[in-house]
CSV table of C-alpha atoms in Angstrom, one decimal:
chain,number,residue,atom,x,y,z
A,200,UNK,CA,21.7,7.5,-14.5
A,201,UNK,CA,20.4,10.1,-16.9
A,202,UNK,CA,23.8,10.2,-18.9
A,203,UNK,CA,23.7,6.4,-19.1
A,204,UNK,CA,20.5,7.4,-21.2
A,205,UNK,CA,20.7,7.5,-25.0
A,206,UNK,CA,19.9,11.3,-26.3
A,207,UNK,CA,16.5,10.1,-27.3
A,208,UNK,CA,15.8,8.4,-24.2
A,209,UNK,CA,16.9,11.6,-23.3
A,210,UNK,CA,13.7,13.6,-25.0
A,211,UNK,CA,11.3,11.0,-23.5
A,212,UNK,CA,12.5,12.8,-19.9
A,213,UNK,CA,12.3,15.9,-20.6
A,214,UNK,CA,8.7,15.9,-21.7
A,215,UNK,CA,7.4,14.1,-18.5
A,216,UNK,CA,6.1,16.0,-15.4
A,217,UNK,CA,8.9,17.8,-13.1
A,218,UNK,CA,7.4,15.6,-10.6
A,219,UNK,CA,9.5,12.6,-12.6
A,220,UNK,CA,12.1,14.7,-14.3
A,221,UNK,CA,13.1,15.3,-10.7
A,222,UNK,CA,16.6,14.6,-8.9
A,223,UNK,CA,14.4,12.5,-6.3
A,224,UNK,CA,12.9,9.9,-8.3
A,225,UNK,CA,15.3,9.1,-10.4
A,226,UNK,CA,17.3,8.3,-6.7
A,227,UNK,CA,14.2,6.1,-6.7
A,228,UNK,CA,15.9,4.1,-9.6
A,229,UNK,CA,19.0,4.3,-7.0
A,230,UNK,CA,17.9,3.1,-4.3
A,231,UNK,CA,15.3,0.6,-5.5
A,232,UNK,CA,18.2,-1.6,-7.2
A,233,UNK,CA,21.2,-0.9,-6.6
A,234,UNK,CA,23.8,0.5,-9.4
A,235,UNK,CA,23.9,3.3,-11.7
A,236,UNK,CA,24.0,0.3,-14.4
A,237,UNK,CA,20.9,-1.6,-12.6
A,238,UNK,CA,19.2,1.5,-12.4
A,239,UNK,CA,19.6,3.4,-15.6
A,240,UNK,CA,18.3,-0.1,-17.5
A,241,UNK,CA,15.2,0.4,-15.2
A,242,UNK,CA,14.9,4.2,-16.0
A,243,UNK,CA,15.1,3.4,-19.7
A,244,UNK,CA,12.5,0.1,-19.7
A,245,UNK,CA,10.5,2.4,-17.2
A,246,UNK,CA,11.0,5.6,-20.0
A,247,UNK,CA,9.2,2.6,-22.4
A,248,UNK,CA,6.9,1.7,-20.4
A,249,UNK,CA,5.4,6.0,-20.3
A,250,UNK,CA,5.2,6.2,-24.0
A,251,UNK,CA,3.8,3.2,-24.5
A,252,UNK,CA,0.8,4.2,-21.9
A,253,UNK,CA,0.8,7.7,-22.3
A,254,UNK,CA,-2.7,7.8,-22.6
A,255,UNK,CA,-3.9,5.5,-19.3
A,256,UNK,CA,-0.9,8.2,-17.5
A,257,UNK,CA,-2.2,11.3,-19.1
A,258,UNK,CA,-6.0,10.6,-17.8
A,259,UNK,CA,-4.9,9.3,-14.5
A,260,UNK,CA,-3.0,13.2,-13.6
A,261,UNK,CA,-6.0,14.4,-14.3
A,262,UNK,CA,-7.8,13.5,-12.1
A,263,UNK,CA,-5.2,14.5,-9.4
A,264,UNK,CA,-3.7,18.2,-8.4
A,265,UNK,CA,-0.3,19.1,-9.2
A,266,UNK,CA,-0.4,20.7,-5.3
A,267,UNK,CA,-2.0,16.9,-4.3
A,268,UNK,CA,0.1,16.3,-0.1
A,269,UNK,CA,-2.6,13.5,0.4
A,270,UNK,CA,-3.9,10.1,-1.5
A,271,UNK,CA,-7.5,10.6,-2.8
A,272,UNK,CA,-9.8,7.2,-3.4
A,273,UNK,CA,-11.8,8.8,-5.1
A,274,UNK,CA,-9.6,10.2,-8.0
A,275,UNK,CA,-8.2,6.6,-8.4
A,276,UNK,CA,-9.8,5.2,-11.7
A,277,UNK,CA,-12.1,1.9,-12.5
A,278,UNK,CA,-13.0,2.6,-8.7
A,279,UNK,CA,-15.7,1.1,-8.9
A,280,UNK,CA,-14.9,-2.2,-9.8
A,281,UNK,CA,-12.3,-2.4,-7.1
A,282,UNK,CA,-13.2,-6.1,-4.9
A,283,UNK,CA,-11.8,-4.4,-1.0
A,284,UNK,CA,-12.3,-1.5,0.8
A,285,UNK,CA,-9.9,1.5,1.0
A,286,UNK,CA,-9.4,3.3,3.4
A,287,UNK,CA,-9.0,6.8,3.8
A,288,UNK,CA,-6.8,7.4,7.0
A,289,UNK,CA,-4.9,10.9,8.2
A,290,UNK,CA,-0.9,11.4,8.0
A,291,UNK,CA,-0.5,11.6,11.9
A,292,UNK,CA,-1.7,7.8,12.1
A,293,UNK,CA,1.9,7.4,11.8
A,294,UNK,CA,3.9,8.4,14.1
A,295,UNK,CA,6.6,8.8,12.0
A,296,UNK,CA,4.7,12.1,10.0
A,297,UNK,CA,5.0,9.7,6.5
A,298,UNK,CA,1.7,8.7,4.2
A,299,UNK,CA,-0.5,5.8,5.4
A,300,UNK,CA,-2.8,3.8,2.6
A,301,UNK,CA,-5.0,0.5,4.3
A,302,UNK,CA,-6.8,-1.4,3.7
A,303,UNK,CA,-9.0,-4.3,6.0
A,304,UNK,CA,-8.3,-7.6,4.5
A,305,UNK,CA,-11.7,-8.6,5.7
A,306,UNK,CA,-13.5,-6.3,3.0
A,307,UNK,CA,-11.9,-8.1,0.3
A,308,UNK,CA,-14.5,-10.3,-2.5
A,309,UNK,CA,-13.1,-13.1,-3.8
A,310,UNK,CA,-15.5,-13.4,-6.1
A,311,UNK,CA,-14.8,-9.5,-7.5
A,312,UNK,CA,-11.2,-10.3,-7.4
A,313,UNK,CA,-11.3,-13.4,-9.6
A,314,UNK,CA,-14.1,-11.5,-12.3
A,315,UNK,CA,-12.1,-7.4,-11.9
A,316,UNK,CA,-11.2,-7.5,-15.2
A,317,UNK,CA,-7.0,-7.1,-16.6
A,318,UNK,CA,-7.9,-3.6,-18.1
A,319,UNK,CA,-9.6,-2.2,-14.6
A,320,UNK,CA,-6.8,-3.8,-13.2
A,321,UNK,CA,-3.8,-1.9,-14.9
A,322,UNK,CA,-5.9,1.8,-15.4
A,323,UNK,CA,-5.8,1.2,-11.4
A,324,UNK,CA,-2.2,0.3,-10.7
A,325,UNK,CA,-1.8,2.9,-13.2
A,326,UNK,CA,-3.3,6.1,-11.6
A,327,UNK,CA,-2.5,5.0,-8.2
A,328,UNK,CA,1.3,4.8,-8.4
A,329,UNK,CA,0.6,8.5,-9.9
A,330,UNK,CA,-1.1,9.9,-7.6
A,331,UNK,CA,1.2,8.4,-5.0
A,332,UNK,CA,4.3,9.9,-7.8
A,333,UNK,CA,2.7,13.8,-7.3
A,334,UNK,CA,1.6,13.1,-3.7
A,335,UNK,CA,5.1,11.8,-2.0
A,336,UNK,CA,6.9,14.6,-4.8
A,337,UNK,CA,5.4,17.4,-3.0
A,338,UNK,CA,5.4,15.8,0.6
A,339,UNK,CA,9.4,15.3,-0.4
A,340,UNK,CA,9.7,18.9,-1.5
A,341,UNK,CA,8.2,19.9,2.1
A,342,UNK,CA,10.0,18.2,4.2
A,343,UNK,CA,13.2,18.2,2.7
A,344,UNK,CA,13.7,14.4,2.9
A,345,UNK,CA,12.2,11.7,0.3
A,346,UNK,CA,9.2,10.9,1.2
A,347,UNK,CA,7.7,6.9,1.5
A,348,UNK,CA,4.4,5.5,1.6
A,349,UNK,CA,3.6,2.9,5.2
A,350,UNK,CA,1.2,-0.2,3.7
A,351,UNK,CA,-0.6,-1.3,6.0
A,352,UNK,CA,-2.9,-4.1,6.1
A,353,UNK,CA,-5.5,-6.6,8.4
A,354,UNK,CA,-6.1,-9.5,8.2
A,355,UNK,CA,-8.5,-10.3,10.6
A,356,UNK,CA,-11.4,-12.3,8.3
A,357,UNK,CA,-8.4,-12.5,5.0
A,358,UNK,CA,-10.1,-15.2,2.8
A,359,UNK,CA,-7.3,-17.4,2.4
A,360,UNK,CA,-9.7,-20.0,-0.1
A,361,UNK,CA,-7.9,-20.8,-3.4
A,362,UNK,CA,-4.7,-18.1,-2.6
A,363,UNK,CA,-2.5,-19.3,-5.6
A,364,UNK,CA,-5.2,-18.3,-8.0
A,365,UNK,CA,-6.2,-15.5,-7.0
A,366,UNK,CA,-1.9,-13.9,-7.0
A,367,UNK,CA,-2.0,-15.7,-10.3
A,368,UNK,CA,-4.3,-12.4,-11.5
A,369,UNK,CA,-0.9,-10.7,-10.0
A,370,UNK,CA,0.8,-11.0,-12.8
A,371,UNK,CA,-1.0,-8.7,-15.3
A,372,UNK,CA,-0.1,-5.3,-12.5
A,373,UNK,CA,3.6,-6.7,-11.3
A,374,UNK,CA,5.2,-5.8,-14.5
A,375,UNK,CA,3.1,-2.4,-13.6
A,376,UNK,CA,4.3,-1.5,-10.7
A,377,UNK,CA,8.1,-2.2,-11.0
A,378,UNK,CA,7.7,0.9,-13.2
A,379,UNK,CA,7.4,3.2,-9.9
A,380,UNK,CA,9.8,2.7,-6.9
A,381,UNK,CA,11.0,3.0,-3.7
A,382,UNK,CA,7.2,4.1,-3.3
A,383,UNK,CA,7.0,2.3,-0.6
A,384,UNK,CA,8.5,2.6,2.0
A,385,UNK,CA,7.2,-0.4,4.8
A,386,UNK,CA,3.9,-2.8,4.4
A,387,UNK,CA,2.6,-3.5,8.1
A,388,UNK,CA,0.5,-6.8,8.4
A,389,UNK,CA,-1.6,-6.6,11.1
A,390,UNK,CA,-3.5,-10.1,12.5
A,391,UNK,CA,-1.4,-12.6,10.2
A,392,UNK,CA,-0.9,-16.0,11.0
A,393,UNK,CA,1.3,-18.0,9.3
A,394,UNK,CA,-1.1,-19.1,6.9
A,395,UNK,CA,-0.8,-15.3,5.8
A,396,UNK,CA,2.7,-15.7,5.5
A,397,UNK,CA,3.1,-18.9,3.9
A,398,UNK,CA,1.3,-16.9,0.9
A,399,UNK,CA,3.4,-13.8,1.3
A,400,UNK,CA,5.8,-16.3,1.0
A,401,UNK,CA,4.2,-17.5,-2.6
A,402,UNK,CA,3.7,-14.0,-3.8
A,403,UNK,CA,7.4,-13.3,-3.5
A,404,UNK,CA,8.1,-16.1,-5.5
A,405,UNK,CA,5.2,-14.7,-8.2
A,406,UNK,CA,7.3,-10.8,-7.7
A,407,UNK,CA,11.0,-12.4,-8.3
A,408,UNK,CA,10.3,-14.4,-12.0
A,409,UNK,CA,7.7,-11.8,-13.5
A,410,UNK,CA,9.4,-8.8,-12.0
A,411,UNK,CA,13.6,-9.5,-12.7
A,412,UNK,CA,15.4,-7.2,-10.9
A,413,UNK,CA,19.5,-6.9,-10.2
A,414,UNK,CA,18.5,-6.3,-6.3
A,415,UNK,CA,15.1,-7.2,-5.4
A,416,UNK,CA,13.2,-4.3,-3.8
A,417,UNK,CA,12.3,-6.5,-0.6
A,418,UNK,CA,12.3,-4.6,2.6
A,419,UNK,CA,9.1,-5.1,4.1
A,420,UNK,CA,8.9,-5.6,7.4
A,421,UNK,CA,5.8,-7.3,9.3
A,422,UNK,CA,4.1,-6.7,12.2
A,423,UNK,CA,2.1,-10.0,14.1
A,424,UNK,CA,-0.9,-9.0,16.1
A,425,UNK,CA,1.2,-10.4,19.4
A,426,UNK,CA,4.1,-7.5,19.1
A,427,UNK,CA,1.8,-4.8,20.2
A,428,UNK,CA,5.3,-3.2,21.0
A,429,UNK,CA,6.2,-2.5,17.2
A,430,UNK,CA,2.6,-1.9,16.2
A,431,UNK,CA,3.0,0.4,19.4
A,432,UNK,CA,6.0,2.3,17.5
A,433,UNK,CA,4.4,2.5,14.3
A,434,UNK,CA,1.2,3.7,15.5
A,435,UNK,CA,0.2,6.9,17.0
A,436,UNK,CA,-2.8,6.6,19.8
A,437,UNK,CA,-4.5,8.0,17.2
A,438,UNK,CA,-3.9,5.5,15.0
A,439,UNK,CA,-4.7,2.4,16.5
A,440,UNK,CA,-7.6,4.0,17.3
A,441,UNK,CA,-8.3,4.5,13.8
A,442,UNK,CA,-7.5,1.0,12.9
A,443,UNK,CA,-9.5,-0.7,15.9
A,444,UNK,CA,-12.6,1.1,15.5
A,445,UNK,CA,-12.1,0.1,11.1
A,446,UNK,CA,-11.9,-3.4,11.5
A,447,UNK,CA,-14.3,-3.4,15.0
A,448,UNK,CA,-17.2,-2.5,11.6
A,449,UNK,CA,-18.0,-6.8,11.6
A,450,UNK,CA,-20.8,-8.6,14.1
A,451,UNK,CA,-21.5,-7.8,17.7
A,452,UNK,CA,-21.9,-11.8,17.7
A,453,UNK,CA,-18.5,-13.5,17.7
A,454,UNK,CA,-18.0,-18.1,16.3
A,455,UNK,CA,-15.3,-19.3,18.7
A,456,UNK,CA,-12.2,-17.9,19.0
A,457,UNK,CA,-13.2,-14.3,16.3
A,458,UNK,CA,-11.5,-11.1,18.4
A,459,UNK,CA,-13.4,-8.3,18.3
A,460,UNK,CA,-11.5,-5.2,17.9
A,461,UNK,CA,-12.9,-1.6,20.0
A,462,UNK,CA,-10.2,2.1,20.8
A,463,UNK,CA,-11.3,4.8,22.3
A,464,UNK,CA,-9.3,7.9,23.0
A,465,UNK,CA,-9.2,8.9,26.4
A,466,UNK,CA,-8.1,12.4,28.4
A,467,UNK,CA,-6.3,11.2,32.1
A,468,UNK,CA,-9.3,10.7,34.7
A,469,UNK,CA,-11.9,9.4,31.8
A,470,UNK,CA,-13.6,6.1,31.9
A,471,UNK,CA,-13.7,3.3,29.6
A,472,UNK,CA,-16.5,0.1,29.8
A,473,UNK,CA,-16.9,-2.3,27.7
A,474,UNK,CA,-19.3,-5.1,28.0
A,475,UNK,CA,-19.2,-9.1,26.9
A,476,UNK,CA,-21.2,-12.4,27.5
A,477,UNK,CA,-20.6,-15.4,26.5
A,478,UNK,CA,-23.5,-18.4,25.9
A,479,UNK,CA,-23.7,-22.1,26.6
A,480,UNK,CA,-21.2,-21.6,29.8
A,481,UNK,CA,-18.6,-20.0,27.5
A,482,UNK,CA,-15.9,-17.6,28.6
A,483,UNK,CA,-15.3,-13.9,26.9
A,484,UNK,CA,-11.2,-13.0,27.6
A,485,UNK,CA,-11.3,-8.9,27.4
A,486,UNK,CA,-7.5,-7.4,27.5
A,487,UNK,CA,-7.0,-3.6,27.7
A,488,UNK,CA,-4.1,-1.9,25.5
A,489,UNK,CA,-3.1,1.9,26.1
A,490,UNK,CA,-1.0,3.5,23.6
A,491,UNK,CA,0.5,7.3,24.6
A,492,UNK,CA,0.1,9.8,22.5
């Protein structure tokens, strides 16, 4: 792939940080684009992008320790304007030991998303992508494998109105995100309804239109609410507990048809009690699930 670059492009590559020059990062281009020719073209585009956005990239990396092995939201730039809550979860939350990014969509603000300045969006995505490059490189060196992040999203109470208007703003950041192939191992959607999957399909069409690839990097595996067997394969017991308590921070009084989650770590012999009450002769359905550590 590097041999396919021009001499000027190879000089630009030699000026990049060690993790960007490393064979692991270059291999991500091969895996993400499927052939040497396509990977070389994408690498050429990435180097041009890094020259063009050198100031933003330098500012983003200045906030991240070179030996960082964990992603920290507070290191990101333009975090004050982000229209959702990003949750720090432990790496032990996944059975695979991969790092995890978790966002509960119930914290997403439609108004703040529409008001999010494009310049802040771009700086935020560059900042997040550069931090993941550093973190995943260090973890790859430590674990002797190509480490990727698992993106976990909980769709409980996800705002679905005006979705076409919402996804139109992705045109500002999808070209930037395409400069960082194969950072994501899997996208997992919890509590996803058919409406959510319709939105995912629309998003993929937008991505295809904005990001031209010989081979699309489309390996997202989606986990439905009812498929608890797959959830247990993905999340450790600790991860399930973290997730349930985060999305369960909502109100104690629920609308009809809504779902509330609670979780607690329990040892053999422990007793856990939850109580629910319904008004006007309604019915509260409770289900207990157990996840072994």
